[in-house]
Short mmCIF file of C-alpha atoms and ligand atoms in Angstrom, two decimals:
data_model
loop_
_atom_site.label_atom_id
_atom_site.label_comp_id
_atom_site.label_asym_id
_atom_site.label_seq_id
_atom_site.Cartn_x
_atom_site.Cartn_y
_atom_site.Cartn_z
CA UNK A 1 99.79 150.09 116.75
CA UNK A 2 99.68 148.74 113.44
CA UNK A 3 99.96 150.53 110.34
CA UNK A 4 96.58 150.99 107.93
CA UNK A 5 96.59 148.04 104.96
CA UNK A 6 96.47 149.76 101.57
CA UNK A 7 93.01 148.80 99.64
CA UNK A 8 92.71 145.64 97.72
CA UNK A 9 91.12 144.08 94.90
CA UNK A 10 91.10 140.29 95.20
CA UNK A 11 90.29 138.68 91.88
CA UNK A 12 90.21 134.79 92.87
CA UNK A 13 88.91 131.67 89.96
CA UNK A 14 85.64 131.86 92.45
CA UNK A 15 84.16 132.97 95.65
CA UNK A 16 81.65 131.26 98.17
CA UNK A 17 80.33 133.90 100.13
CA UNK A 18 79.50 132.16 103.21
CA UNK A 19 75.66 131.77 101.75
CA UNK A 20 74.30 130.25 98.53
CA UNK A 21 76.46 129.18 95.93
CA UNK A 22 80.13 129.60 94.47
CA UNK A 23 80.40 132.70 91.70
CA UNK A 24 82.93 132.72 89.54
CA UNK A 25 84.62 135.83 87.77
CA UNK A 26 83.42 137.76 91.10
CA UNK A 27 85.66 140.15 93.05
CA UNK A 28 86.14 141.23 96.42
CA UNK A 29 87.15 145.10 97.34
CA UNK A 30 88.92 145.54 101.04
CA UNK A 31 88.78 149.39 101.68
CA UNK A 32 89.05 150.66 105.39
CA UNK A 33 89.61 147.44 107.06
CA UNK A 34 86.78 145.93 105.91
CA UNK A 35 85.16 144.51 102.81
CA UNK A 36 83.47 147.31 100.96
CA UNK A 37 82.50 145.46 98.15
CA UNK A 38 81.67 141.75 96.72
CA UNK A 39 79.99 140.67 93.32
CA UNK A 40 80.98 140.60 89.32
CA UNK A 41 84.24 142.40 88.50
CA UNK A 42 82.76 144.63 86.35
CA UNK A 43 80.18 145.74 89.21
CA UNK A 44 83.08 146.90 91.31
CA UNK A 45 84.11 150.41 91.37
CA UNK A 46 87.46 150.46 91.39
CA UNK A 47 89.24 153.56 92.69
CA UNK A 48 92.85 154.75 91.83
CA UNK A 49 95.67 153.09 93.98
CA UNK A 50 94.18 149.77 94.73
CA UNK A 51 96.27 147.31 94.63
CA UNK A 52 95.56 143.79 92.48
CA UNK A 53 95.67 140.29 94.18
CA UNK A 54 94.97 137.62 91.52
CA UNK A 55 94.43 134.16 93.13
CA UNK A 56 93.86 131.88 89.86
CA UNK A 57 92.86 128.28 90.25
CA UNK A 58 92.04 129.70 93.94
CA UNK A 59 88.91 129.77 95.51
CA UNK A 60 88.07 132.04 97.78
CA UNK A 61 85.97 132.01 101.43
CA UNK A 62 85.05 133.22 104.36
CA UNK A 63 88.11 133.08 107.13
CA UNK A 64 87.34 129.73 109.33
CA UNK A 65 85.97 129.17 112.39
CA UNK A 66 86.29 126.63 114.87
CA UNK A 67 84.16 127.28 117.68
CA UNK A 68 85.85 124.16 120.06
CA UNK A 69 90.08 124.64 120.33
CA UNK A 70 92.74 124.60 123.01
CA UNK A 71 95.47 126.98 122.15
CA UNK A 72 97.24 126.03 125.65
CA UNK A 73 97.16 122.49 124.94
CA UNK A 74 99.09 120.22 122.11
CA UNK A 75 98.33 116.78 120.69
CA UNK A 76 98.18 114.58 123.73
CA UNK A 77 100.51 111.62 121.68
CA UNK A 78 103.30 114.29 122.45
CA UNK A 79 102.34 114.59 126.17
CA UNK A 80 99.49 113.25 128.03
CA UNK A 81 96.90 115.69 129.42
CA UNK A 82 97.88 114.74 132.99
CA UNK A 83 102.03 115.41 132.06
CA UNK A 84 100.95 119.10 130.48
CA UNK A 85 99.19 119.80 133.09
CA UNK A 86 101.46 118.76 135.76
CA UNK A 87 105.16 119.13 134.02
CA UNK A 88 104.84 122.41 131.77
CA UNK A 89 105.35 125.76 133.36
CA UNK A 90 102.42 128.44 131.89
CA UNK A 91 105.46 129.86 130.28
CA UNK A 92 106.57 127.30 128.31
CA UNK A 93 102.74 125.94 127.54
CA UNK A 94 102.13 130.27 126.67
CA UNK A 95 104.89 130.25 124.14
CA UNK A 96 103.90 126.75 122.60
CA UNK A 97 100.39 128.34 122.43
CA UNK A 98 102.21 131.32 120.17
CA UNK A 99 103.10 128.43 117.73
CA UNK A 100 99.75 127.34 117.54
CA UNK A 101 97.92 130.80 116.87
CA UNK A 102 100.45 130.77 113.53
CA UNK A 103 99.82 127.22 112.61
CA UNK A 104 95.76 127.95 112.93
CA UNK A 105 95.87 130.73 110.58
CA UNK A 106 98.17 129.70 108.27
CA UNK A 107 95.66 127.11 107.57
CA UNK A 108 92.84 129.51 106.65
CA UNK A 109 91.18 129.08 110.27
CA UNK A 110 90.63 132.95 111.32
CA UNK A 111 88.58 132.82 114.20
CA UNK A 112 88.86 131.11 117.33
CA UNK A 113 86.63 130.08 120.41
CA UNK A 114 89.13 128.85 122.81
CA UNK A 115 87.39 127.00 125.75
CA UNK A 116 89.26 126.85 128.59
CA UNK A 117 93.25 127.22 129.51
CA UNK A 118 93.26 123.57 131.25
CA UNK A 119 95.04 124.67 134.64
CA UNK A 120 97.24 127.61 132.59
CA UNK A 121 94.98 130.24 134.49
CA UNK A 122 94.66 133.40 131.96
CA UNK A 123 97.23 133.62 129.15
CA UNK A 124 94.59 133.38 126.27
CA UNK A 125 93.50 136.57 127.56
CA UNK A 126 96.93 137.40 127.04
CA UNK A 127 97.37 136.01 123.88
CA UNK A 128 93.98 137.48 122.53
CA UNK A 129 95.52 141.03 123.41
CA UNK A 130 98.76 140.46 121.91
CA UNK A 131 97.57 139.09 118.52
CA UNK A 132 94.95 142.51 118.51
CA UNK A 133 98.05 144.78 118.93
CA UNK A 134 99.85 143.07 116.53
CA UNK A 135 102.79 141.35 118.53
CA UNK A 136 102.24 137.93 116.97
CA UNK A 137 99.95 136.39 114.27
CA UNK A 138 96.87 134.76 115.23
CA UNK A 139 93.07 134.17 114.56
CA UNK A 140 90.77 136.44 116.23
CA UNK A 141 90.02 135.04 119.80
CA UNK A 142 87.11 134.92 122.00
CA UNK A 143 88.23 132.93 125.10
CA UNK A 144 86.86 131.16 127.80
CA UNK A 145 90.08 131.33 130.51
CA UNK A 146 90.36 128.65 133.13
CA UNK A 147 86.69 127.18 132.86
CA UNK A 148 84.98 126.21 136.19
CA UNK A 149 84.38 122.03 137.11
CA UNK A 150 82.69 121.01 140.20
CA UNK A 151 85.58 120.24 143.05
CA UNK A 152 86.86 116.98 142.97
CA UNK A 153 85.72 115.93 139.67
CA UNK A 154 87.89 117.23 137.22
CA UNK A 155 91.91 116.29 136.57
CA UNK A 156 94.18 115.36 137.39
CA UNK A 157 92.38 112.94 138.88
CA UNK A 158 93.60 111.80 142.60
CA UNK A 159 92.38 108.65 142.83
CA UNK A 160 95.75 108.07 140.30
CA UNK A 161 97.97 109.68 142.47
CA UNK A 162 99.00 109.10 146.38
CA UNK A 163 96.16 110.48 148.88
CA UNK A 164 98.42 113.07 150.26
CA UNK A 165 99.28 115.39 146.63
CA UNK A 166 98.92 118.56 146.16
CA UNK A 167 97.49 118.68 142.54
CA UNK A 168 97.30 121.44 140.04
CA UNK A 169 94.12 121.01 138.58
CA UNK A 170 92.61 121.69 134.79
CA UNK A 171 89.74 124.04 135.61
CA UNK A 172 88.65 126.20 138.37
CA UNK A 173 86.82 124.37 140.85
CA UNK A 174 83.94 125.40 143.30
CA UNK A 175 81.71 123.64 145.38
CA UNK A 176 78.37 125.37 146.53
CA UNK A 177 76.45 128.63 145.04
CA UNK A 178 78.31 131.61 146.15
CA UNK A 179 81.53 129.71 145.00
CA UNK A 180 79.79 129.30 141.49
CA UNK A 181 78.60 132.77 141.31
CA UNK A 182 81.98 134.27 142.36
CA UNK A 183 84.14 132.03 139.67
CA UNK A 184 81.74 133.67 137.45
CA UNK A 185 82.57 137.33 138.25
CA UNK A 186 85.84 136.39 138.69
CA UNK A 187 86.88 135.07 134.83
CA UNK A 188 84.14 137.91 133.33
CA UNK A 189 86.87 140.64 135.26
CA UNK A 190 89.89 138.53 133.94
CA UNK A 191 88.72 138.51 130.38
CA UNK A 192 86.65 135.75 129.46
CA UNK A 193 84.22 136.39 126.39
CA UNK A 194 82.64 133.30 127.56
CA UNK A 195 81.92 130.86 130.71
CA UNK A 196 82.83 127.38 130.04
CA UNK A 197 81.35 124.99 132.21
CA UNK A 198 81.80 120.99 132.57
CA UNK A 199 78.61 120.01 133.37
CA UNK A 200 79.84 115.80 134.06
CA UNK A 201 83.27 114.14 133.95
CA UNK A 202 84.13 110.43 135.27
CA UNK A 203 83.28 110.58 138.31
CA UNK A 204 81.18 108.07 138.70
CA UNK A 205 82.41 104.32 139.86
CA UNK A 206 85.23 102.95 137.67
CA UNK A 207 85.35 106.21 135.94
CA UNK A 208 81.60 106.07 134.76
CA UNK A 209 80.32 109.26 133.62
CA UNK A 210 78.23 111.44 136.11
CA UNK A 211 76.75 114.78 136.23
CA UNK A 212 78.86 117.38 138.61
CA UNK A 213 76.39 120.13 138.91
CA UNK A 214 73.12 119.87 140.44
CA UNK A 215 70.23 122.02 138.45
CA UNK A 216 70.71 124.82 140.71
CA UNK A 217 73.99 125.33 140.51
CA UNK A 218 74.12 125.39 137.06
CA UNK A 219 70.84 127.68 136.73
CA UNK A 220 72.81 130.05 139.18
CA UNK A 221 75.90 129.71 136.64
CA UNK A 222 74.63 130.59 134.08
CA UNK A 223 72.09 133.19 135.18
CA UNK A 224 75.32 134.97 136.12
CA UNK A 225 77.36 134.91 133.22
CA UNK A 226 74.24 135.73 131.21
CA UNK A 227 73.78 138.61 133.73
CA UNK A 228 77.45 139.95 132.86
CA UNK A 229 76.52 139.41 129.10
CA UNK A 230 79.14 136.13 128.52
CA UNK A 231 76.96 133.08 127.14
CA UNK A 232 77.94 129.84 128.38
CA UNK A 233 79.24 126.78 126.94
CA UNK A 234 78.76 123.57 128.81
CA UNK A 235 81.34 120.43 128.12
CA UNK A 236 78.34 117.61 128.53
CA UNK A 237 78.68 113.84 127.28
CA UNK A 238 75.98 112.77 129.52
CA UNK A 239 72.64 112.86 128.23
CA UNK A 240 71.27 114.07 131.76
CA UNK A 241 74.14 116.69 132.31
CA UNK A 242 73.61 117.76 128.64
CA UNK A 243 69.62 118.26 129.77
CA UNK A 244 70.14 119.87 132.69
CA UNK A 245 72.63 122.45 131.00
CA UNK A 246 70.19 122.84 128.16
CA UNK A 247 67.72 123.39 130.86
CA UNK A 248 69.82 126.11 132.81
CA UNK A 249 70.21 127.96 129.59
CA UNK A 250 73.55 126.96 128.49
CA UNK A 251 74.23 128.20 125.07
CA UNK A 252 75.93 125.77 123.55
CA UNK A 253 76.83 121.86 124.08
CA UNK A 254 80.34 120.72 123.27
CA UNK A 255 80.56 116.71 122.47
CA UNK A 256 77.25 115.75 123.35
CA UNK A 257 78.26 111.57 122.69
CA UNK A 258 75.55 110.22 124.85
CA UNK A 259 72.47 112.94 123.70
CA UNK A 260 69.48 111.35 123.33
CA UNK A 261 66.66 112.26 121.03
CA UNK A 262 64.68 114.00 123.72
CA UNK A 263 67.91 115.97 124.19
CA UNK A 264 68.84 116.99 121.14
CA UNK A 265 65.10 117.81 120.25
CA UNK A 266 64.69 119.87 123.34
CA UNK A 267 68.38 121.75 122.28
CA UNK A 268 67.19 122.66 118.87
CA UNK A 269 63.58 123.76 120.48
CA UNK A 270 65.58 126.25 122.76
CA UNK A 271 68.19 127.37 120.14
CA UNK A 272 70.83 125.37 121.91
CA UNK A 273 74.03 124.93 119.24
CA UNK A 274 75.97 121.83 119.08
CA UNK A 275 79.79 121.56 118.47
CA UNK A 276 80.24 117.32 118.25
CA UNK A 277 84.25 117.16 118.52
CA UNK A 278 83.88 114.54 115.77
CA UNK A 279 87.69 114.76 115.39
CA UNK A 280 88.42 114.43 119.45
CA UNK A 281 86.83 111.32 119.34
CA UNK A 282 89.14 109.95 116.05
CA UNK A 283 92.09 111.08 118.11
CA UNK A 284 91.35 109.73 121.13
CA UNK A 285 91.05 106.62 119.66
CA UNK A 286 94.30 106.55 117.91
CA UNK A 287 96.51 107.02 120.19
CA UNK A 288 94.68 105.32 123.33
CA UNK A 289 93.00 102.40 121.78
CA UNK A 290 94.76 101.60 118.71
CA UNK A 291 92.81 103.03 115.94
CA UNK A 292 94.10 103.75 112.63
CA UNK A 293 92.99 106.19 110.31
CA UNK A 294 89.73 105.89 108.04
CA UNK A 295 89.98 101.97 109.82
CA UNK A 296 86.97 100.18 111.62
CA UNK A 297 85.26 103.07 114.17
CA UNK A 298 85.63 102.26 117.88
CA UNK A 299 82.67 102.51 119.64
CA UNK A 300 83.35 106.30 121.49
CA UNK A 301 83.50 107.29 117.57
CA UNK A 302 79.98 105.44 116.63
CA UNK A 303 78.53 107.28 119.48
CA UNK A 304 79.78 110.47 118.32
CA UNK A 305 78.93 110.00 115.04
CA UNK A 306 75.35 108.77 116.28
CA UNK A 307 75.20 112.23 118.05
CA UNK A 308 76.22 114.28 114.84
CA UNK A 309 73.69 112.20 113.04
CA UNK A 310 71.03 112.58 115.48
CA UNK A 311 71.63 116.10 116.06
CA UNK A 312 71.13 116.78 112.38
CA UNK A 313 68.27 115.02 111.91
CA UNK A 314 66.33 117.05 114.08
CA UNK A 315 67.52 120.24 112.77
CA UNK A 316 70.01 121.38 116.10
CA UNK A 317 72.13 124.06 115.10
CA UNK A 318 75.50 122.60 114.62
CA UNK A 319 79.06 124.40 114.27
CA UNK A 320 82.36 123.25 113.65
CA UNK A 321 83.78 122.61 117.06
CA UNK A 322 86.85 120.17 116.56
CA UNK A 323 88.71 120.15 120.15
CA UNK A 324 92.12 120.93 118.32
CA UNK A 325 94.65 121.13 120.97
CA UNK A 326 93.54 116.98 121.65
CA UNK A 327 95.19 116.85 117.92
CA UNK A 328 97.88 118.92 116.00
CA UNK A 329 96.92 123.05 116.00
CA UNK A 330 96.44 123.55 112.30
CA UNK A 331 94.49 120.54 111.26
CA UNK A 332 91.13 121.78 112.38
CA UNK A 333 90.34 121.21 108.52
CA UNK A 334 89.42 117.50 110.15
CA UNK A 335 86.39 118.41 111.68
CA UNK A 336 84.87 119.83 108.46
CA UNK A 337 86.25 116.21 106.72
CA UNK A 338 84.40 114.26 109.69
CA UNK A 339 81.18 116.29 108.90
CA UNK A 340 81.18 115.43 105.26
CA UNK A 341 82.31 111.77 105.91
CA UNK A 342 78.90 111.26 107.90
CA UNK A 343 76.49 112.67 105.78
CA UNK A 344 76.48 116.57 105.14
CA UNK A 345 77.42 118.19 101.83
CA UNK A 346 80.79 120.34 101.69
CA UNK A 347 78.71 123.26 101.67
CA UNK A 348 76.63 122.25 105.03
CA UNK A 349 79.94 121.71 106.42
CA UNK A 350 81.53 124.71 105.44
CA UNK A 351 78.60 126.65 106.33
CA UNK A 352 79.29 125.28 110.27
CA UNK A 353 82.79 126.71 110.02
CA UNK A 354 81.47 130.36 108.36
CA UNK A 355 77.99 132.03 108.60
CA UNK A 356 76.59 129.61 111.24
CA UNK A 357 79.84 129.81 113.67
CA UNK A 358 79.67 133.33 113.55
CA UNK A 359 75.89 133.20 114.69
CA UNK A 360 76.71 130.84 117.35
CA UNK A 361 79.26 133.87 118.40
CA UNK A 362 76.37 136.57 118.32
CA UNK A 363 78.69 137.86 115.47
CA UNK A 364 76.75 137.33 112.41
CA UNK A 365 76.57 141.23 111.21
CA UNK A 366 80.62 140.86 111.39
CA UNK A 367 81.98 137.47 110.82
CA UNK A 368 81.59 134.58 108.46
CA UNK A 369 80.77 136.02 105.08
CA UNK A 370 82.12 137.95 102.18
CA UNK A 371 79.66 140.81 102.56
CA UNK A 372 80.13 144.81 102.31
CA UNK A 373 80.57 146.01 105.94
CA UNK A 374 81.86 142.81 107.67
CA UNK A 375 85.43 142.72 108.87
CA UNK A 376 88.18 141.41 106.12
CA UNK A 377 88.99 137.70 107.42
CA UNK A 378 89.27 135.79 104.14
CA UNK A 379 91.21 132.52 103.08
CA UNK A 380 91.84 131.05 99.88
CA UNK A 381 92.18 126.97 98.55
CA UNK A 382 93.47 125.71 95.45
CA UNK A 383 90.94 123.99 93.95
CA UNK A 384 87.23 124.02 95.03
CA UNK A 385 86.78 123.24 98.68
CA UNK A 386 82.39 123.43 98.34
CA UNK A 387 82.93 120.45 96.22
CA UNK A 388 85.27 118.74 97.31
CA UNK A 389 86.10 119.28 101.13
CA UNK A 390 89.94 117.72 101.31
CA UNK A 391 90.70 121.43 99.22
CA UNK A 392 90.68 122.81 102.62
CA UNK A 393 94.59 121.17 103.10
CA UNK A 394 95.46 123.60 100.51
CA UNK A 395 95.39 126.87 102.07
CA UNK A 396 97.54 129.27 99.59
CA UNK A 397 96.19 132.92 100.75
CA UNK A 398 95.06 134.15 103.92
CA UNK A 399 93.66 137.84 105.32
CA UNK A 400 92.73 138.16 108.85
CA UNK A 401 91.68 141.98 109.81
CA UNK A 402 92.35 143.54 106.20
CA UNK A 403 96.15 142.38 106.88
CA UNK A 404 97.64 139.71 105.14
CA UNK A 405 99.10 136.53 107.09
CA UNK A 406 100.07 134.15 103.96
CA UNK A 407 100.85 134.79 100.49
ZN1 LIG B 501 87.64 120.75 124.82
#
């Protein structure tokens, strides 16, 4: 097991708690694994053997969170989704994944939702046990395993291969009720905090995107997983998919391109969060249809930015959700840029990576604040990140569980 962190007294240039403003000549007290104490230095008892961090010119937040990633996937202009899917053992994708859990938290992003293993079965589970016993460095995990897609709808797709392949495919697929409910059980006993669902994919003619789960099915879905206590998250680009998983119960929408405003009004009536991907769709675009950074949007980015605009505008709850994995582990800091670039504040950005993630995670008495009692997962920037958002590249310091990962 590992061995207890001795306590700490962080004295940064200033500290955004998660909430409200940035305070500066505040401190922050780590006792017992956890933050015991946050406000003015001279506030904060300070017992004998603590030991002195000073982070000048640093500010200090919250640990990250991006609630959208892919630890078992890398950026697809190294290898297309198809060729990782197809050509890389679990091993070899499992020890790339070990990479990424270093390069996430490195960059001040300490919590992870990882939403689905695309066709690598269960090492996240894996990987979420090894980083809590200390074998290698990562963000704190809540995983989703192999996610479940209707049959026949997901990839690789085999209308782009001969009729008679056996394919591996990216998700677990079922077909019928007792299917649905037994994919359930079956990733709630492997590990997963969470059921991810696809609720459409392009199935429809020329690769038009359809729904792949009647109603029912997806009622039944997620009436199970919410049975076994895992909330559900529902990949939906499709504004009647994205209805009828809103409808079923879903907890939270990933992408959401095509949402309408009936949608997106009915999602932030039923407390439905929205993680727009904002950076999947940038990527995407660069290396399939020959974007190039900050130049003219293509039209898969306008609709995503219409979402994230729409969304906002009629008050959804939105986190930061990036789909890293599409893009380079490490630069989730893109999403939050994205944000900003189409109309939020740093600090309504930030907030989606911090205090709002961690209610979209049911963890908001633990997670994604500097506050007494809530568990030591801290990162600092030079310069001021709540003012100006590109200070997120400059991750200098970096606690995750009272222990520190970069210094
Ligand atoms: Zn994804």
């Amino acid at each position: 097991m590992l061995a207890p962190t001795p306590d700490v007294l962080l004295t940064p240039e200033r500290i955004w708690t998660g909430d409200g403003k940035t305070h500066s000549g505040w401190a922050v007290l780590i006792a017992q694994e956890r933050i015991r104490a946050v406000g003015p230095r001279q506030s904060i008892d300070e017992s004998e053997g603590v030991e002195r961090i000073d982070l000048p010119g640093m500010t200090l937040l919250p640990g990250l969170i991006d609630l959208h990633s892919h630890l078992l996937l890398h950026a697809y202009n190294e290898a297309t989704w198809d060729d990782q899917v197809m050509r890389e053992s679990v091993e070899y994708r499992t020890l790339r994944a070990a990479r990424h859990l270093d390069a996430t938290l490195q960059a001040g992003f300490t919590t992870l939702r990882d939403l689905g293993t695309e066709g690598a079965f269960y090492p996240d589970v894996a990987l979420k046990r090894a980083i809590a016993e200390g074998v290698v460095s990562g963000p704190r995990l809540y995983v989703a395993t192999r996610a479940i897609v209707a049959s026949h709808s997901y990839g690789p797709a085999a209308r782009n291969f001969r009729p008679d392949m056996a394919l591996p495919q990216g998700g677990q697929e079922v077909t019928g009720i007792d299917a649905i409910v037994k994919a359930v059980r079956e990733q709630d006993s492997h590990g997963a905090d969470w059921i991810k669902v696809y609720a459409d994919y392009r199935t429809g003619p020329n690769g038009a995107l359809r729904p792949t789960f009647s109603q029912e099915e997806l009622n039944v879905l997620v009436q199970t997983a919410h049975d076994a206590g895992r909330p559900v998250s529902a990949h939906a680009m499709h504004d009647e998919a994205m209805r009828r998983a809103v409808l079923a119960g879903a907890n939270t929408i990933e992408h959401g391109y095509g949402g309408s405003e009936e949608t997106f009004g009915l999602m932030a009536e039923r407390n439905v969060a929205f993680l727009p991907t904002l950076t999947a769709a940038e990527a995407i675009a660069e290396y399939f249809h020959g974007h190039t950074r900050g130049g003219p949007p293509t039209l898969a980015m306008q609709e995503a930015a219409r979402a994230f605009q729409l969304a906002r505008q009629l008050d959804v709850v939105i986190g930061c959700g990036s789909d890293v994995g599409i893009f380079a582990h490490g630069t989730n800091a893109r999403e939050l840029e994205w944000m900003v670039k189409l109309g939020m504040t740093p600090l309504e950005a930030l907030r989606c990576a911090t205090s709002v993630a961690a209610g979209i995670l049911g963890k908001n008495s633990d997670l994604g604040q500097i506050r007494a009692g809530f568990f030591a997962d801290l990162a600092a920037f030079e310069g001021d990140p709540t003012v100006d958002i590109a200070a997120l590249w400059n991750a200098r310091w970096v606690m995750k569980d009272a222990r520190i990962c970069r210094h």
